[in-house]
Each structure stands twice: as structure tokens, then as C-alpha cells.
mmCIF file of C-alpha atoms in Angstrom:
data_model
loop_
_atom_site.group_PDB
_atom_site.id
_atom_site.type_symbol
_atom_site.label_atom_id
_atom_site.label_comp_id
_atom_site.label_asym_id
_atom_site.label_seq_id
_atom_site.Cartn_x
_atom_site.Cartn_y
_atom_site.Cartn_z
ATOM 1 C CA MET K 1 0.000 0.000 0.000
ATOM 2 C CA GLU K 2 1.325 3.421 -0.871
ATOM 3 C CA LYS K 3 0.334 7.009 -0.056
ATOM 4 C CA PRO K 4 -3.271 7.511 1.166
ATOM 5 C CA TRP K 5 -4.039 10.335 -1.288
ATOM 6 C CA ARG K 6 -3.638 7.881 -4.135
ATOM 7 C CA LEU K 7 -6.425 5.750 -2.694
ATOM 8 C CA TRP K 8 -8.747 8.730 -2.360
ATOM 9 C CA GLY K 9 -7.806 9.983 -5.818
ATOM 10 C CA ALA K 10 -8.582 6.578 -7.301
ATOM 11 C CA LEU K 11 -11.875 6.428 -5.385
ATOM 12 C CA GLU K 12 -12.830 9.843 -6.753
ATOM 13 C CA ALA K 13 -12.005 8.689 -10.292
ATOM 14 C CA CYS K 14 -14.128 5.567 -9.805
ATOM 15 C CA LEU K 15 -17.101 7.563 -8.549
ATOM 16 C CA LEU K 16 -16.847 9.969 -11.493
ATOM 17 C CA THR K 17 -16.736 7.021 -13.880
ATOM 18 C CA VAL K 18 -19.778 5.447 -12.277
ATOM 19 C CA CYS K 19 -21.718 8.725 -12.372
ATOM 20 C CA THR K 20 -20.891 9.283 -16.047
ATOM 21 C CA TRP K 21 -21.764 5.734 -16.964
ATOM 22 C CA SER K 22 -25.085 5.801 -15.140
ATOM 23 C CA TRP K 23 -26.224 9.310 -16.082
ATOM 24 C CA ALA K 24 -28.640 8.050 -18.728
ATOM 25 C CA VAL K 25 -30.485 5.856 -16.246
ATOM 26 C CA CYS K 26 -30.144 7.856 -13.047
ATOM 27 C CA ARG K 27 -33.673 9.328 -13.255
ATOM 28 C CA VAL K 28 -35.183 5.879 -13.740
ATOM 29 C CA SER K 29 -33.076 4.560 -10.864
ATOM 30 C CA LEU K 30 -34.197 7.390 -8.581
ATOM 31 C CA LEU K 31 -37.832 6.703 -9.406
ATOM 32 C CA ALA K 32 -37.307 3.006 -8.717
ATOM 33 C CA LEU K 33 -35.776 3.794 -5.322
ATOM 34 C CA ILE K 34 -38.686 6.048 -4.385
ATOM 35 C CA LEU K 35 -41.229 3.412 -5.418
ATOM 36 C CA THR K 36 -39.296 0.734 -3.534
ATOM 37 C CA PHE K 37 -39.288 2.866 -0.394
ATOM 38 C CA HIS K 38 -43.058 3.469 -0.562
ATOM 39 C CA LEU K 39 -43.992 -0.091 -1.472
ATOM 40 C CA TYR K 40 -41.596 -2.144 0.615
ATOM 41 C CA GLY K 41 -40.162 0.154 3.269
ATOM 42 C CA GLY K 42 -36.747 1.331 4.370
ATOM 43 C CA PHE K 43 -35.165 -2.044 5.059
ATOM 44 C CA THR K 44 -35.565 -3.212 1.478
ATOM 45 C CA LEU K 45 -34.214 0.099 0.230
ATOM 46 C CA LEU K 46 -31.230 -0.181 2.575
ATOM 47 C CA GLY K 47 -30.578 -3.681 1.269
ATOM 48 C CA LEU K 48 -30.576 -2.428 -2.316
ATOM 49 C CA ILE K 49 -28.201 0.391 -1.432
ATOM 50 C CA LEU K 50 -25.818 -2.037 0.295
ATOM 51 C CA ALA K 51 -25.967 -4.363 -2.700
ATOM 52 C CA SER K 52 -25.213 -1.448 -5.032
ATOM 53 C CA VAL K 53 -22.247 -0.340 -2.940
ATOM 54 C CA ALA K 54 -20.906 -3.904 -2.915
ATOM 55 C CA GLY K 55 -21.279 -4.184 -6.690
ATOM 56 C CA ILE K 56 -19.483 -0.912 -7.342
ATOM 57 C CA LEU K 57 -16.633 -1.799 -4.987
ATOM 58 C CA TYR K 58 -16.261 -5.252 -6.511
ATOM 59 C CA LYS K 59 -16.052 -3.821 -10.020
ATOM 60 C CA PHE K 60 -13.625 -1.031 -9.216
ATOM 61 C CA GLN K 61 -11.518 -2.306 -6.338
ATOM 62 C CA ASP K 62 -8.593 -3.169 -8.630
ATOM 63 C CA VAL K 63 -8.391 0.563 -9.371
ATOM 64 C CA LEU K 64 -8.357 1.277 -5.634
ATOM 65 C CA LEU K 65 -5.636 -1.258 -4.848
ATOM 66 C CA TYR K 66 -3.120 -1.370 -7.702
ATOM 67 C CA PHE K 67 -1.166 1.699 -8.880
ATOM 68 C CA PRO K 68 1.277 0.444 -11.550
ATOM 69 C CA ASP K 69 1.206 3.831 -13.311
ATOM 70 C CA GLN K 70 2.339 5.903 -10.329
ATOM 71 C CA PRO K 71 4.711 7.647 -10.771
ATOM 72 C CA SER K 72 3.543 8.313 -14.313
ATOM 73 C CA SER K 73 6.658 6.864 -15.985
ATOM 74 C CA SER K 74 6.595 3.593 -14.037
ATOM 75 C CA ARG K 75 5.440 1.505 -16.993
ATOM 76 C CA LEU K 76 7.999 3.037 -19.344
ATOM 77 C CA TYR K 77 11.216 3.349 -17.373
ATOM 78 C CA VAL K 78 12.690 0.919 -14.844
ATOM 79 C CA PRO K 79 15.923 2.267 -13.306
ATOM 80 C CA MET K 80 18.766 -0.256 -13.282
ATOM 81 C CA PRO K 81 21.541 -0.455 -10.670
ATOM 82 C CA ALA K 82 24.850 1.113 -11.668
ATOM 83 C CA ALA K 83 28.313 -0.389 -11.057
ATOM 84 C CA ILE K 84 26.788 -3.402 -9.263
ATOM 85 C CA PRO K 85 26.798 -6.952 -10.706
ATOM 86 C CA HIS K 86 23.225 -7.682 -11.732
ATOM 87 C CA GLU K 87 21.091 -9.506 -14.256
ATOM 88 C CA ASN K 88 17.957 -8.217 -15.974
ATOM 89 C CA VAL K 89 15.847 -11.359 -16.390
ATOM 90 C CA TYR K 90 12.512 -12.247 -17.986
ATOM 91 C CA ILE K 91 10.553 -15.342 -16.949
ATOM 92 C CA ARG K 92 7.155 -16.861 -17.738
ATOM 93 C CA THR K 93 4.475 -17.739 -15.211
ATOM 94 C CA LYS K 94 2.433 -20.920 -15.474
ATOM 95 C CA ASP K 95 -0.361 -18.978 -17.155
ATOM 96 C CA GLY K 96 2.053 -17.535 -19.719
ATOM 97 C CA VAL K 97 2.589 -14.001 -18.407
ATOM 98 C CA ARG K 98 6.068 -12.542 -19.026
ATOM 99 C CA LEU K 99 7.629 -10.999 -15.887
ATOM 100 C CA ASN K 100 10.673 -8.786 -15.415
ATOM 101 C CA LEU K 101 13.158 -9.545 -12.617
ATOM 102 C CA ILE K 102 16.382 -7.956 -11.437
ATOM 103 C CA LEU K 103 18.947 -10.188 -9.739
ATOM 104 C CA LEU K 104 21.509 -8.309 -7.672
ATOM 105 C CA ARG K 105 24.532 -10.546 -7.124
ATOM 106 C CA TYR K 106 26.549 -10.657 -3.927
ATOM 107 C CA THR K 107 30.116 -11.259 -5.141
ATOM 108 C CA ALA K 108 32.264 -10.860 -2.022
ATOM 109 C CA GLU K 109 33.649 -13.647 0.150
ATOM 110 C CA ASN K 110 31.701 -16.924 0.345
ATOM 111 C CA SER K 111 29.299 -15.701 -2.335
ATOM 112 C CA ALA K 112 28.430 -19.253 -3.370
ATOM 113 C CA SER K 113 26.811 -19.873 0.013
ATOM 114 C CA ALA K 114 25.177 -16.457 0.321
ATOM 115 C CA PRO K 115 21.459 -16.341 1.131
ATOM 116 C CA THR K 116 19.049 -15.031 -1.488
ATOM 117 C CA ILE K 117 16.265 -12.583 -0.682
ATOM 118 C CA LEU K 118 13.154 -12.474 -2.864
ATOM 119 C CA TYR K 119 11.888 -8.886 -2.659
ATOM 120 C CA PHE K 120 8.144 -8.242 -3.146
ATOM 121 C CA HIS K 121 7.322 -4.544 -3.367
ATOM 122 C CA GLY K 122 4.210 -2.498 -2.594
ATOM 123 C CA ASN K 123 1.295 -1.526 -4.798
ATOM 124 C CA ALA K 124 2.858 1.351 -6.769
ATOM 125 C CA GLY K 125 5.949 1.995 -8.869
ATOM 126 C CA ASN K 126 8.313 -0.699 -10.120
ATOM 127 C CA ILE K 127 11.368 -2.685 -9.045
ATOM 128 C CA GLY K 128 13.742 0.041 -10.165
ATOM 129 C CA HIS K 129 12.362 2.325 -7.477
ATOM 130 C CA ARG K 130 13.374 -0.270 -4.862
ATOM 131 C CA VAL K 131 16.966 -0.705 -6.047
ATOM 132 C CA PRO K 132 18.486 1.687 -3.435
ATOM 133 C CA ASN K 133 16.818 -0.283 -0.649
ATOM 134 C CA ALA K 134 17.804 -3.612 -2.215
ATOM 135 C CA LEU K 135 21.455 -2.549 -2.568
ATOM 136 C CA LEU K 136 21.602 -1.818 1.147
ATOM 137 C CA MET K 137 20.181 -5.270 1.790
ATOM 138 C CA LEU K 138 22.882 -6.797 -0.405
ATOM 139 C CA VAL K 139 25.669 -4.963 1.440
ATOM 140 C CA ASN K 140 24.374 -5.287 5.002
ATOM 141 C CA LEU K 141 22.959 -8.806 4.801
ATOM 142 C CA LYS K 142 25.613 -10.200 2.413
ATOM 143 C CA ALA K 143 22.877 -11.670 0.262
ATOM 144 C CA ASN K 144 21.719 -11.860 -3.323
ATOM 145 C CA VAL K 145 18.505 -9.903 -3.888
ATOM 146 C CA VAL K 146 15.886 -10.773 -6.500
ATOM 147 C CA LEU K 147 13.291 -8.098 -7.248
ATOM 148 C CA VAL K 148 10.189 -8.966 -9.274
ATOM 149 C CA ASP K 149 7.666 -6.721 -10.947
ATOM 150 C CA TYR K 150 4.190 -8.180 -10.665
ATOM 151 C CA ARG K 151 2.100 -8.559 -13.800
ATOM 152 C CA GLY K 152 1.022 -5.132 -15.000
ATOM 153 C CA TYR K 153 3.949 -3.400 -13.267
ATOM 154 C CA GLY K 154 7.131 -2.037 -14.814
ATOM 155 C CA LYS K 155 8.060 -4.076 -17.886
ATOM 156 C CA SER K 156 5.987 -7.104 -16.904
ATOM 157 C CA GLU K 157 3.005 -8.079 -19.023
ATOM 158 C CA GLY K 158 -0.600 -8.546 -17.994
ATOM 159 C CA GLU K 159 -2.923 -6.928 -15.467
ATOM 160 C CA PRO K 160 -2.597 -7.212 -11.682
ATOM 161 C CA SER K 161 -4.949 -9.375 -9.630
ATOM 162 C CA GLU K 162 -4.693 -11.262 -6.368
ATOM 163 C CA GLU K 163 -4.393 -14.690 -7.973
ATOM 164 C CA GLY K 164 -2.058 -13.257 -10.598
ATOM 165 C CA LEU K 165 0.310 -11.864 -7.964
ATOM 166 C CA TYR K 166 0.361 -15.238 -6.225
ATOM 167 C CA GLN K 167 1.304 -16.905 -9.512
ATOM 168 C CA ASP K 168 4.019 -14.295 -10.092
ATOM 169 C CA ALA K 169 5.526 -15.043 -6.688
ATOM 170 C CA GLU K 170 5.466 -18.790 -7.351
ATOM 171 C CA ALA K 171 7.141 -18.291 -10.733
ATOM 172 C CA THR K 172 9.876 -16.198 -9.123
ATOM 173 C CA LEU K 173 10.553 -18.850 -6.500
ATOM 174 C CA ASP K 174 10.556 -21.574 -9.176
ATOM 175 C CA TYR K 175 13.085 -19.608 -11.194
ATOM 176 C CA VAL K 176 15.414 -19.105 -8.237
ATOM 177 C CA MET K 177 15.234 -22.809 -7.446
ATOM 178 C CA THR K 178 16.443 -23.677 -10.953
ATOM 179 C CA ARG K 179 19.644 -21.647 -10.692
ATOM 180 C CA PRO K 180 22.736 -23.716 -9.878
ATOM 181 C CA ASP K 181 24.553 -20.659 -8.512
ATOM 182 C CA ILE K 182 22.024 -20.039 -5.721
ATOM 183 C CA ASP K 183 21.950 -21.900 -2.401
ATOM 184 C CA LYS K 184 18.429 -23.314 -2.374
ATOM 185 C CA THR K 185 18.440 -23.842 1.390
ATOM 186 C CA LYS K 186 18.831 -20.123 2.083
ATOM 187 C CA VAL K 187 15.957 -18.505 0.234
ATOM 188 C CA VAL K 188 14.346 -15.748 2.316
ATOM 189 C CA LEU K 189 11.207 -13.817 1.407
ATOM 190 C CA PHE K 190 10.861 -10.088 2.031
ATOM 191 C CA GLY K 191 7.653 -8.147 1.470
ATOM 192 C CA ARG K 192 6.666 -4.573 2.194
ATOM 193 C CA SER K 193 3.024 -3.435 2.365
ATOM 194 C CA LEU K 194 1.109 -5.347 -0.348
ATOM 195 C CA GLY K 195 4.307 -7.329 -0.942
ATOM 196 C CA GLY K 196 4.073 -8.583 2.633
ATOM 197 C CA ALA K 197 0.765 -10.262 1.830
ATOM 198 C CA VAL K 198 2.313 -11.830 -1.293
ATOM 199 C CA ALA K 199 5.334 -13.062 0.689
ATOM 200 C CA ILE K 200 3.201 -14.553 3.476
ATOM 201 C CA ARG K 201 1.014 -16.405 0.994
ATOM 202 C CA LEU K 202 4.054 -17.750 -0.892
ATOM 203 C CA ALA K 203 5.670 -18.919 2.342
ATOM 204 C CA SER K 204 2.469 -20.627 3.510
ATOM 205 C CA CYS K 205 2.367 -22.700 0.293
ATOM 206 C CA ASN K 206 6.109 -23.520 0.241
ATOM 207 C CA PRO K 207 7.196 -24.414 3.785
ATOM 208 C CA HIS K 208 9.988 -26.702 2.544
ATOM 209 C CA ARG K 209 11.417 -24.249 -0.002
ATOM 210 C CA VAL K 210 11.358 -21.037 2.043
ATOM 211 C CA ALA K 211 13.938 -20.687 4.813
ATOM 212 C CA ALA K 212 12.434 -17.572 6.436
ATOM 213 C CA ILE K 213 10.188 -14.560 5.874
ATOM 214 C CA MET K 214 10.568 -10.857 6.650
ATOM 215 C CA VAL K 215 7.503 -8.631 6.279
ATOM 216 C CA GLU K 216 7.199 -4.906 6.838
ATOM 217 C CA ASN K 217 4.204 -2.614 7.377
ATOM 218 C CA THR K 218 1.689 -5.033 5.927
ATOM 219 C CA PHE K 219 -1.939 -5.766 6.769
ATOM 220 C CA LEU K 220 -4.217 -8.505 8.085
ATOM 221 C CA SER K 221 -6.371 -8.551 4.934
ATOM 222 C CA ILE K 222 -8.015 -6.255 2.408
ATOM 223 C CA PRO K 223 -11.386 -6.427 4.237
ATOM 224 C CA HIS K 224 -9.606 -5.295 7.403
ATOM 225 C CA MET K 225 -8.022 -2.420 5.478
ATOM 226 C CA ALA K 226 -11.338 -1.448 3.863
ATOM 227 C CA ALA K 227 -12.957 -1.215 7.281
ATOM 228 C CA THR K 228 -10.066 0.984 8.426
ATOM 229 C CA LEU K 229 -9.842 3.326 5.445
ATOM 230 C CA PHE K 230 -13.571 3.583 4.742
ATOM 231 C CA SER K 231 -15.088 3.328 8.192
ATOM 232 C CA PHE K 232 -18.657 4.252 7.268
ATOM 233 C CA PHE K 233 -21.376 1.762 8.121
ATOM 234 C CA PRO K 234 -21.684 -0.520 5.050
ATOM 235 C CA MET K 235 -17.990 -1.407 4.817
ATOM 236 C CA ARG K 236 -17.938 -3.108 8.200
ATOM 237 C CA TYR K 237 -20.730 -5.498 7.268
ATOM 238 C CA LEU K 238 -19.867 -6.513 3.722
ATOM 239 C CA PRO K 239 -19.412 -10.304 3.469
ATOM 240 C CA LEU K 240 -16.100 -11.693 2.252
ATOM 241 C CA TRP K 241 -17.484 -12.638 -1.151
ATOM 242 C CA CYS K 242 -17.976 -8.946 -1.925
ATOM 243 C CA TYR K 243 -14.210 -8.486 -2.126
ATOM 244 C CA LYS K 244 -12.531 -9.259 -5.433
ATOM 245 C CA ASN K 245 -9.114 -8.981 -3.751
ATOM 246 C CA LYS K 246 -8.897 -10.460 -0.272
ATOM 247 C CA PHE K 247 -5.228 -11.140 0.577
ATOM 248 C CA LEU K 248 -6.133 -12.988 3.783
ATOM 249 C CA SER K 249 -2.743 -12.753 5.479
ATOM 250 C CA TYR K 250 -4.201 -13.402 8.914
ATOM 251 C CA ARG K 251 -5.103 -16.902 7.698
ATOM 252 C CA HIS K 252 -1.984 -17.542 5.636
ATOM 253 C CA VAL K 253 0.449 -16.513 8.381
ATOM 254 C CA ALA K 254 -0.969 -19.264 10.598
ATOM 255 C CA LEU K 255 0.668 -21.769 8.195
ATOM 256 C CA CYS K 256 4.124 -20.139 8.313
ATOM 257 C CA ARG K 257 6.260 -22.007 10.841
ATOM 258 C CA MET K 258 9.619 -20.925 9.438
ATOM 259 C CA PRO K 259 11.669 -18.194 11.196
ATOM 260 C CA SER K 260 9.809 -14.914 10.788
ATOM 261 C CA LEU K 261 10.664 -11.245 11.240
ATOM 262 C CA PHE K 262 7.864 -8.675 11.518
ATOM 263 C CA ILE K 263 8.996 -5.069 10.980
ATOM 264 C CA SER K 264 6.670 -2.325 12.165
ATOM 265 C CA GLY K 265 6.916 1.448 11.726
ATOM 266 C CA LEU K 266 4.782 3.009 14.434
ATOM 267 C CA SER K 267 4.394 6.232 12.428
ATOM 268 C CA ASP K 268 2.719 4.402 9.537
ATOM 269 C CA GLN K 269 -0.226 6.612 8.508
ATOM 270 C CA LEU K 270 -1.781 4.098 6.105
ATOM 271 C CA ILE K 271 -1.703 0.627 7.641
ATOM 272 C CA PRO K 272 -2.391 0.593 11.384
ATOM 273 C CA PRO K 273 0.759 -0.686 13.152
ATOM 274 C CA VAL K 274 -1.451 -2.837 15.360
ATOM 275 C CA MET K 275 -1.963 -5.113 12.347
ATOM 276 C CA MET K 276 1.746 -5.958 12.325
ATOM 277 C CA LYS K 277 1.559 -6.845 16.008
ATOM 278 C CA GLN K 278 -1.479 -9.021 15.342
ATOM 279 C CA LEU K 279 0.286 -10.862 12.512
ATOM 280 C CA TYR K 280 3.234 -11.441 14.830
ATOM 281 C CA GLU K 281 0.913 -12.866 17.471
ATOM 282 C CA LEU K 282 -0.856 -15.089 14.924
ATOM 283 C CA SER K 283 2.414 -16.536 13.658
ATOM 284 C CA PRO K 284 3.046 -20.112 14.903
ATOM 285 C CA SER K 285 6.796 -19.800 14.294
ATOM 286 C CA ARG K 286 8.948 -20.751 17.257
ATOM 287 C CA THR K 287 11.605 -18.336 16.031
ATOM 288 C CA LYS K 288 9.848 -15.043 15.450
ATOM 289 C CA HIS K 289 10.805 -11.452 16.136
ATOM 290 C CA LEU K 290 8.951 -8.151 16.132
ATOM 291 C CA ALA K 291 11.183 -5.172 15.354
ATOM 292 C CA ILE K 292 9.527 -1.861 16.215
ATOM 293 C CA PHE K 293 10.634 1.526 14.889
ATOM 294 C CA PRO K 294 8.766 4.418 16.545
ATOM 295 C CA GLU K 295 9.733 6.882 13.793
ATOM 296 C CA GLY K 296 9.111 4.499 10.909
ATOM 297 C CA THR K 297 6.564 5.613 8.295
ATOM 298 C CA HIS K 298 4.788 3.384 5.797
ATOM 299 C CA ASN K 299 7.339 3.584 2.993
ATOM 300 C CA ASP K 300 10.457 4.812 4.798
ATOM 301 C CA THR K 301 10.901 2.564 7.823
ATOM 302 C CA TRP K 302 13.981 1.124 6.098
ATOM 303 C CA GLN K 303 15.680 4.503 6.574
ATOM 304 C CA CYS K 304 15.353 4.377 10.369
ATOM 305 C CA GLN K 305 18.438 3.990 12.537
ATOM 306 C CA GLY K 306 18.988 0.372 13.491
ATOM 307 C CA TYR K 307 16.829 -1.040 10.697
ATOM 308 C CA PHE K 308 19.516 -3.052 8.945
ATOM 309 C CA ALA K 309 21.035 -4.065 12.270
ATOM 310 C CA ALA K 310 17.723 -5.759 13.111
ATOM 311 C CA LEU K 311 17.640 -7.544 9.743
ATOM 312 C CA GLU K 312 21.290 -8.527 10.027
ATOM 313 C CA GLN K 313 20.764 -10.031 13.480
ATOM 314 C CA PHE K 314 17.795 -12.026 12.195
ATOM 315 C CA MET K 315 19.796 -13.334 9.244
ATOM 316 C CA LYS K 316 22.726 -14.288 11.472
ATOM 317 C CA GLU K 317 20.432 -16.334 13.689
ATOM 318 C CA LEU K 318 18.910 -17.925 10.603
ATOM 319 C CA LEU K 319 22.271 -18.963 9.184
ATOM 320 C CA LYS K 320 23.418 -20.335 12.522
ATOM 321 C CA SER K 321 20.392 -22.590 12.610
ATOM 322 C CA HIS K 322 21.196 -23.882 9.090
ATOM 323 C CA ALA K 323 18.493 -21.906 7.279
ATOM 324 C CA ARG K 324 15.306 -23.971 7.433
ATOM 325 C CA GLU K 325 15.957 -25.774 10.732
ATOM 326 C CA GLU K 326 14.413 -24.200 13.812
ATOM 327 C CA THR K 327 15.799 -24.757 17.277
ATOM 328 C CA ALA K 328 13.837 -26.978 19.616
ATOM 329 C CA GLN K 329 13.107 -24.241 22.131
ATOM 330 C CA GLY K 330 12.837 -21.245 19.803
ATOM 331 C CA THR K 331 12.481 -17.628 20.807
ATOM 332 C CA THR K 332 9.870 -14.890 20.604
ATOM 333 C CA ASN K 333 11.417 -11.466 21.069
ATOM 334 C CA VAL K 334 10.205 -7.892 20.773
ATOM 335 C CA THR K 335 12.909 -5.355 19.934
ATOM 336 C CA ILE K 336 12.113 -1.648 20.372
ATOM 337 C CA ILE K 337 14.575 0.538 18.525
#
């Protein structure tokens, strides 16, 4: 999830589209509502209004969630790292969509046994915008970093959807597992915001291929976020089937028993930080950590002092336990930085 004004701007655009589209029938609709109220009463009218709201949200919620065109050049230009060994790679998903990846290579000592981080970004921009963050991961964590643009983002084909993003994540993991120069026992998932939901889902479906997960400023689910962002009456009572995109991380995280790091910026103005704490509490992992950054905002927590120290400590513990193997006793720690 990115800046809140983008959500409101998209909502405004959706409402304008709906109004324009329905202008020809609005007078008939108004008459029908009046007749319904007089003939059947307020409860029936309220039910129709709720059904209409649900239909509109279902049709347009992709516009409210995915922002591949922001900034405006995101679909045209993907910045590449300079003076750093990297590969610009294209892969195919199982449903035939062509995706763009960037592989940043760690080439210092013991590079053959270096861990590999799969980086899943938020709902706007492209992988090039995350290169500065990924380079700091490479240096501080001594790891390869693979960034993937979801379908419909950057130079990847297709249109974004929940199931599509899940397939993109699976294809990225499959690709990494085919490379002979990557240690397959040290594959770690990282996801920020929407990418956190993608990472959690991928980890829940691949417990034997994923060594650990790190998620930052992500949410419990889209219905939880809808109730938070649009707190008026109908949103709190819409059934799950009304949501085209669900991203039920609160269910998926319950299947993630691998070592897990939950990173929370308490100054996040978009996703309530309490959701990160709830995900941490829902995690069944016996080696889980909650790193809290009081000054961390939604997109910039990675710039807080002590951020990479927290990630580095987590990775050191992971490597000591031989990647996928958890200790018998395990630990659950909260670190306030």
C-alpha cells in the first residue's frame, strides 16, 4: 500500500466514472428507489443500497488497490543499478505471463553460500524504485537480492490481480530454485506493504522451499483495510465474497512455521501498526521477532536507525540454525529501537 491520497484519488475517479456511466439511467433509478421505499419500506431500500455499494466496490476495487502507473513513468522506465553486478531477467508464469526480474549478485567472500532474498514490493511503482533499498540489503545482509515486478507493473506483461500476484511469486521462486549458482536452502522472502501479503502467501504454500520470511508494514487482509480506510457503516458489514481482492494474510500466516521477522513502523499513517503486532501474534513460528521503529513511516521505515542491524541479526540467527531448521526451544522477542 502506498500514499493515502492515491487511494482517495482513485476512489474519486471511480465515482466519477460510475456517475458518467449511469447518467442516462439515473432518473429511472431514482424513481425506482422512491417506489421501492413506498412499497416495501426502508429495510428493502437499505438492502438495495448495500448491494449497489458492494457491486461498485467489486467492479472497481482493482483501481483502488493497484497503482502500476504511479509515478507516471513507471510503466515506461525501470531504473537499473549502476556499477553493481546484476542480471535483468525475464521469466514466464504458469499462465504464460512474461515478468521482469532484477537479480543483484553478492560477489564478495563466500558468495556461493550467500542467502538469497526475494523482494516483493508495494502496490505502486516498479522494481527500479526499490533498487536503493535492495542494494543496502545486499551490502548489510551479504545476500543476493531478487526483485520482481508483478504482472502489470514495470516491464511485466498482464494486469494485476490477487491470484495473478500469487502466480508471479510462485514463478519467481521456481526460477530461483532452478539456478545452480544459488543456495536453495537459504531462500528468504521479504515483502513490504502489499508485498508482505504476497510473501506470506508464498511462504504458507512452500514451507519446505522457504527458509524464512521478513515482512514490513503489511496488513491482516483487504477487508480489514477497507474497514479501516472507509469506516462508514456498510464497509464493516460486507461479506467476504464482496471483495474481489482479499489477501487474507491473517489466515496464511498461521501456516508459516519458518523463522519470521515482523517489521513495524509506528508512524505508519496508512496501515495501522497494530496489524503488524497481530500478525506477529498469529504466527506459529517458534523463532519469530517483532522489530519496532517508533519513527518508521509506511514507505520509509527502512531509513530508520537500526533497521539493517535488526535484519542482520535475524539473518545471522537464521544462518546459525542452518536456514530452514528451527531450534527446539525457539524464541519470541520484541525489539524496540
